[in-house]
């Protein structure tokens, strides 16, 4: 009989996945077999699964009562290409040992708070990692370093407050990075280094208030940058001009912009850069000053520098008048001084 290729253990009461999956205790097991599977054995009324065929390429464990994935749980499953696990909270060291050919790992909708430092050590072939909807609050610089072939990484809907320099240093082939709906406050310089092929960067719905000037500079291939729904009040033109790409589309709406002359200048400069495109410019609205709350920056931008221009003009005129007055007074004083000297000379007796 041909080896089993796909195996689903969904919506059961599985509590722990141990070495060789020997303690799986599902009430209802869904299996898809190709021509049957002679080495898949059940005992005690189909309540104990002793092992999985080595030819299994897809394994789905979801809707159970899993709490932990223990060391070397999947040892021997060399053919596994897709692994989906739901509803667990902890990963032991070497949890994915022997899965060196795995291409897609879906760990979304769990309660994971941290990743082991050796998380990626056996996952060098992985192309897609989904970890959205977890409770991740920290990622070590070592946890992802062996994911050389990773193309898509989804860390959205977690509790990440920061992503420090070097966290993504091993992901040289990464093309899509999803970090939206976290709690990020700063895009640090160095946090996106060594991602030359990154095309999509999703940072929307965080709490980002600052982007370091050189933070985006290493992203030579960036095509989409989403910064919607953050806490940005101002921008630095240098932050975006440091992007050396063919074309980058940027989304910036949903931020509490402080609309002033400086912000107008920055947006105006960005809009005149050939390869930078602000897709939602007409949806960028002001939060400050109070008289402009809710107004579109595109509608008021030409008026933002009027007051400043008028102020500069008044100051310039004032300075000019002051200088002219000073010159006139100096000239008058000089003439008076010469007149006094002339009178004194004319009244003195001849020698």
XYZ file of C-alpha atoms in Angstrom:
351
model
C 0.000 0.000 0.000
C 1.173 3.501 -0.750
C 2.239 5.681 2.147
C -0.163 8.194 3.615
C 0.473 11.670 2.298
C -1.901 13.903 4.232
C -3.197 13.639 7.780
C -5.690 15.858 9.618
C -6.285 15.822 13.362
C -8.743 18.690 13.747
C -11.200 19.677 16.475
C -10.291 17.005 19.015
C -9.109 16.990 22.633
C -5.421 16.492 21.941
C -3.402 17.877 24.862
C 0.239 17.183 24.032
C 2.216 16.284 20.926
C 5.225 14.222 22.008
C 7.983 12.341 20.225
C 6.641 10.317 17.293
C 3.168 11.689 18.081
C 2.631 8.613 20.265
C 0.142 10.169 22.618
C -2.364 11.642 20.191
C -5.795 10.882 21.629
C -8.335 12.269 19.152
C -12.025 11.508 19.387
C -12.613 12.183 15.723
C -9.773 11.744 13.261
C -9.911 12.804 9.632
C -7.423 11.065 7.409
C -6.944 11.370 3.701
C -5.131 8.277 2.479
C -3.835 7.469 -0.957
C -4.461 3.761 -1.449
C -4.454 3.217 2.343
C -1.601 3.259 4.830
C -0.335 -0.046 6.180
C 1.925 1.449 8.864
C -0.742 3.666 10.463
C -1.838 1.759 13.575
C -4.615 2.445 16.078
C -5.319 0.618 19.311
C -7.922 0.819 22.070
C -10.873 1.763 19.899
C -8.938 4.238 17.685
C -7.820 6.292 20.668
C -4.069 5.796 20.427
C -2.025 6.684 17.366
C 1.360 4.956 17.448
C 3.058 6.730 14.589
C 2.809 8.409 11.209
C 4.112 7.043 7.907
C 7.390 8.565 6.816
C 5.814 9.598 3.495
C 3.365 12.035 5.103
C 3.760 15.451 3.410
C 0.934 17.433 5.074
C -0.009 17.297 8.752
C -2.724 19.421 10.317
C -3.297 19.545 14.079
C -6.006 22.040 14.919
C -8.866 22.692 17.285
C -7.450 20.423 19.999
C -6.366 21.060 23.588
C -2.662 21.190 22.787
C -0.544 23.104 25.273
C 3.031 22.207 24.281
C 5.043 20.914 21.334
C 7.813 18.870 22.891
C 11.376 18.105 21.796
C 11.672 16.080 18.569
C 7.918 15.672 18.233
C 8.103 15.171 14.461
C 11.279 13.108 14.192
C 11.345 10.804 11.188
C 8.813 12.757 9.111
C 11.378 13.667 6.471
C 8.785 14.062 3.704
C 6.671 16.600 5.574
C 6.249 19.769 3.498
C 3.292 21.506 5.199
C 2.602 21.594 8.944
C -0.371 23.369 10.539
C -0.761 23.464 14.329
C -3.446 25.300 16.289
C -4.290 26.040 19.918
C -0.992 25.559 21.758
C 1.154 27.899 23.841
C 4.703 26.548 24.243
C 7.489 25.244 22.036
C 10.336 23.178 23.462
C 13.898 23.302 22.151
C 14.328 21.193 18.998
C 10.550 20.999 18.619
C 10.889 20.803 14.816
C 13.979 18.608 14.693
C 14.294 16.606 11.433
C 11.882 18.822 9.450
C 14.662 20.038 7.179
C 12.440 19.810 4.060
C 9.418 21.604 5.506
C 8.315 24.465 3.222
C 5.286 25.924 5.013
C 4.734 26.175 8.773
C 1.458 27.625 10.027
C 1.479 28.397 13.763
C -1.196 31.088 13.637
C -4.007 31.386 16.184
C -2.053 29.996 19.122
C -0.894 31.489 22.427
C 2.856 31.619 21.761
C 4.678 34.330 23.729
C 8.307 33.610 22.768
C 10.271 31.513 20.298
C 13.117 29.196 21.362
C 16.556 30.446 20.340
C 16.967 27.335 18.152
C 13.512 27.692 16.585
C 14.838 27.840 13.010
C 17.816 25.476 13.316
C 16.066 22.605 11.470
C 13.915 24.742 9.168
C 16.398 25.851 6.527
C 14.047 24.954 3.634
C 11.088 26.898 5.032
C 9.571 29.386 2.572
C 6.526 30.571 4.512
C 6.034 31.044 8.247
C 2.677 32.182 9.597
C 2.549 33.293 13.222
C -0.274 35.828 13.172
C -2.716 35.986 16.086
C -0.347 34.891 18.842
C 0.974 36.670 21.945
C 4.558 37.223 20.826
C 6.115 40.109 22.742
C 9.774 39.477 21.943
C 11.847 37.815 19.235
C 15.470 36.901 19.851
C 18.086 37.723 17.256
C 18.870 33.987 17.048
C 15.362 32.566 16.618
C 15.070 33.298 12.882
C 18.704 33.262 11.784
C 18.614 29.955 9.838
C 15.620 30.780 7.631
C 17.752 31.350 4.528
C 14.978 30.441 2.079
C 12.121 32.288 3.775
C 9.992 34.342 1.356
C 6.948 35.227 3.468
C 6.845 35.944 7.215
C 3.613 36.904 8.969
C 3.974 38.219 12.539
C 0.826 40.334 12.515
C -1.654 40.535 15.395
C 0.895 39.947 18.146
C 2.171 42.048 21.056
C 5.564 43.077 19.663
C 6.718 46.396 21.124
C 10.025 46.519 19.261
C 12.044 44.662 16.658
C 15.689 45.202 17.418
C 18.643 45.295 15.020
C 19.595 41.898 13.636
C 16.316 40.058 14.237
C 15.819 39.448 10.494
C 19.487 39.156 9.554
C 19.209 35.572 8.269
C 16.244 36.192 5.973
C 18.118 37.323 2.879
C 15.433 35.992 0.487
C 12.450 37.462 2.332
C 9.956 39.178 0.016
C 6.946 39.829 2.278
C 7.026 40.894 5.934
C 3.796 41.456 7.850
C 4.100 43.281 11.177
C 0.754 45.065 11.237
C -1.444 45.152 14.339
C 1.354 44.958 16.873
C 2.530 47.564 19.394
C 5.655 48.846 17.632
C 6.645 52.407 18.525
C 9.838 52.992 16.511
C 11.280 51.690 13.256
C 14.892 51.460 14.361
C 17.952 51.811 12.199
C 19.350 48.307 11.689
C 16.055 46.506 12.285
C 15.543 45.964 8.539
C 19.142 45.338 7.545
C 20.050 42.483 5.193
C 16.624 42.344 3.528
C 17.624 43.354 -0.020
C 14.753 41.455 -1.663
C 11.927 42.690 0.567
C 9.030 43.893 -1.594
C 6.137 44.250 0.881
C 6.438 45.744 4.371
C 3.198 45.975 6.347
C 3.494 48.175 9.456
C -0.071 49.454 9.710
C -2.016 49.704 12.970
C 0.921 49.904 15.334
C 1.913 52.816 17.560
C 4.838 54.040 15.457
C 5.726 57.664 16.134
C 9.293 57.669 14.825
C 11.158 56.236 11.846
C 14.934 56.531 12.066
C 16.423 58.374 9.091
C 18.337 55.375 7.712
C 15.932 52.618 8.814
C 14.524 52.039 5.307
C 17.770 52.524 3.391
C 18.660 48.787 3.044
C 15.333 47.963 1.337
C 16.431 48.175 -2.299
C 13.426 46.243 -3.651
C 10.621 47.711 -1.528
C 7.441 48.123 -3.590
C 4.798 48.559 -0.851
C 5.225 50.316 2.501
C 2.081 50.501 4.626
C 2.222 52.889 7.601
C -1.506 53.509 7.997
C -3.055 53.825 11.432
C 0.047 54.648 13.447
C 1.024 57.588 15.676
C 3.001 59.658 13.183
C 2.801 63.429 13.683
C 5.724 64.483 11.475
C 8.042 62.973 8.882
C 11.613 63.520 7.778
C 12.172 63.765 4.047
C 15.536 62.035 4.535
C 13.716 58.916 5.757
C 12.116 58.338 2.352
C 14.745 59.764 0.044
C 17.094 57.128 1.490
C 14.991 54.518 -0.352
C 16.756 53.688 -3.618
C 14.083 51.658 -5.382
C 12.484 51.531 -8.809
C 9.047 52.399 -7.412
C 7.676 52.395 -3.866
C 4.000 52.864 -3.027
C 3.406 54.311 0.450
C 0.240 54.454 2.563
C 0.181 57.092 5.325
C -3.471 57.800 6.165
C -4.952 57.288 9.620
C -2.114 59.041 11.463
C -2.551 62.084 13.769
C -0.698 64.526 11.526
C 0.324 67.931 12.864
C -0.326 70.003 9.764
C 2.170 72.832 9.554
C 4.430 74.371 6.976
C 7.215 71.845 7.636
C 4.905 68.865 7.051
C 3.681 70.514 3.853
C 7.279 70.856 2.651
C 8.083 67.201 3.413
C 5.022 65.850 1.597
C 5.617 68.233 -1.295
C 9.178 66.965 -1.688
C 8.108 63.313 -1.500
C 5.409 63.876 -4.125
C 8.025 65.272 -6.480
C 10.311 62.232 -6.208
C 9.734 60.162 -9.327
C 9.882 56.724 -7.693
C 7.926 57.524 -4.498
C 4.119 57.345 -4.637
C 1.813 58.238 -1.733
C -1.255 56.267 -2.767
C -3.604 57.690 -0.141
C -2.427 61.313 -0.095
C -5.975 62.662 -0.351
C -6.929 60.618 2.708
C -4.128 62.057 4.848
C -5.952 64.276 7.358
C -4.904 66.715 10.066
C -5.189 66.156 13.812
C -3.540 69.481 14.713
C -3.970 72.450 14.835
C -7.573 72.405 16.171
C -8.945 74.549 13.339
C -7.777 71.961 10.787
C -8.929 68.756 12.527
C -10.256 66.347 9.908
C -9.169 68.494 6.974
C -7.350 66.840 4.092
C -3.690 67.805 3.879
C -4.024 67.882 0.097
C -6.726 70.558 0.443
C -4.983 72.803 2.967
C -1.335 72.275 2.096
C -1.076 75.430 -0.041
C -2.403 77.511 2.863
C -0.143 76.083 5.558
C 2.822 78.306 4.766
C 0.834 81.543 4.288
C 1.028 82.530 7.946
C 4.677 81.588 8.119
C 5.392 83.515 4.929
C 3.529 86.536 6.298
C 5.442 86.292 9.567
C 8.744 86.050 7.738
C 7.732 89.016 5.561
C 6.781 91.106 8.609
C 10.041 90.225 10.322
C 11.997 91.030 7.158
C 10.250 94.390 6.748
C 10.773 95.165 10.430
C 14.452 94.339 10.169
C 14.748 96.414 6.980
C 13.005 99.405 8.577
C 15.195 99.084 11.649
C 18.346 98.969 9.537
C 17.251 101.948 7.430
C 16.337 103.906 10.554
C 19.692 103.082 12.084
C 21.501 104.232 8.935
C 19.480 107.463 8.814
C 20.127 108.171 12.487
C 23.801 107.423 12.044
C 23.963 109.798 9.077
C 22.165 112.545 11.012
C 24.473 112.118 13.963
C 27.460 112.263 11.653
C 26.235 115.492 10.045
C 25.508 117.058 13.421
C 28.963 116.117 14.595
C 30.547 117.697 11.501
C 28.453 120.846 11.962
C 29.593 121.262 15.551
C 33.195 120.814 14.549
C 32.814 123.472 11.807
C 31.304 125.993 14.219
C 34.068 125.387 16.710
C 36.723 125.945 14.071
C 35.143 129.196 12.831
C 34.910 130.696 16.320
C 38.481 129.985 17.424
C 40.971 133.052 17.249
C 43.725 133.019 14.651
C 47.151 132.119 15.961
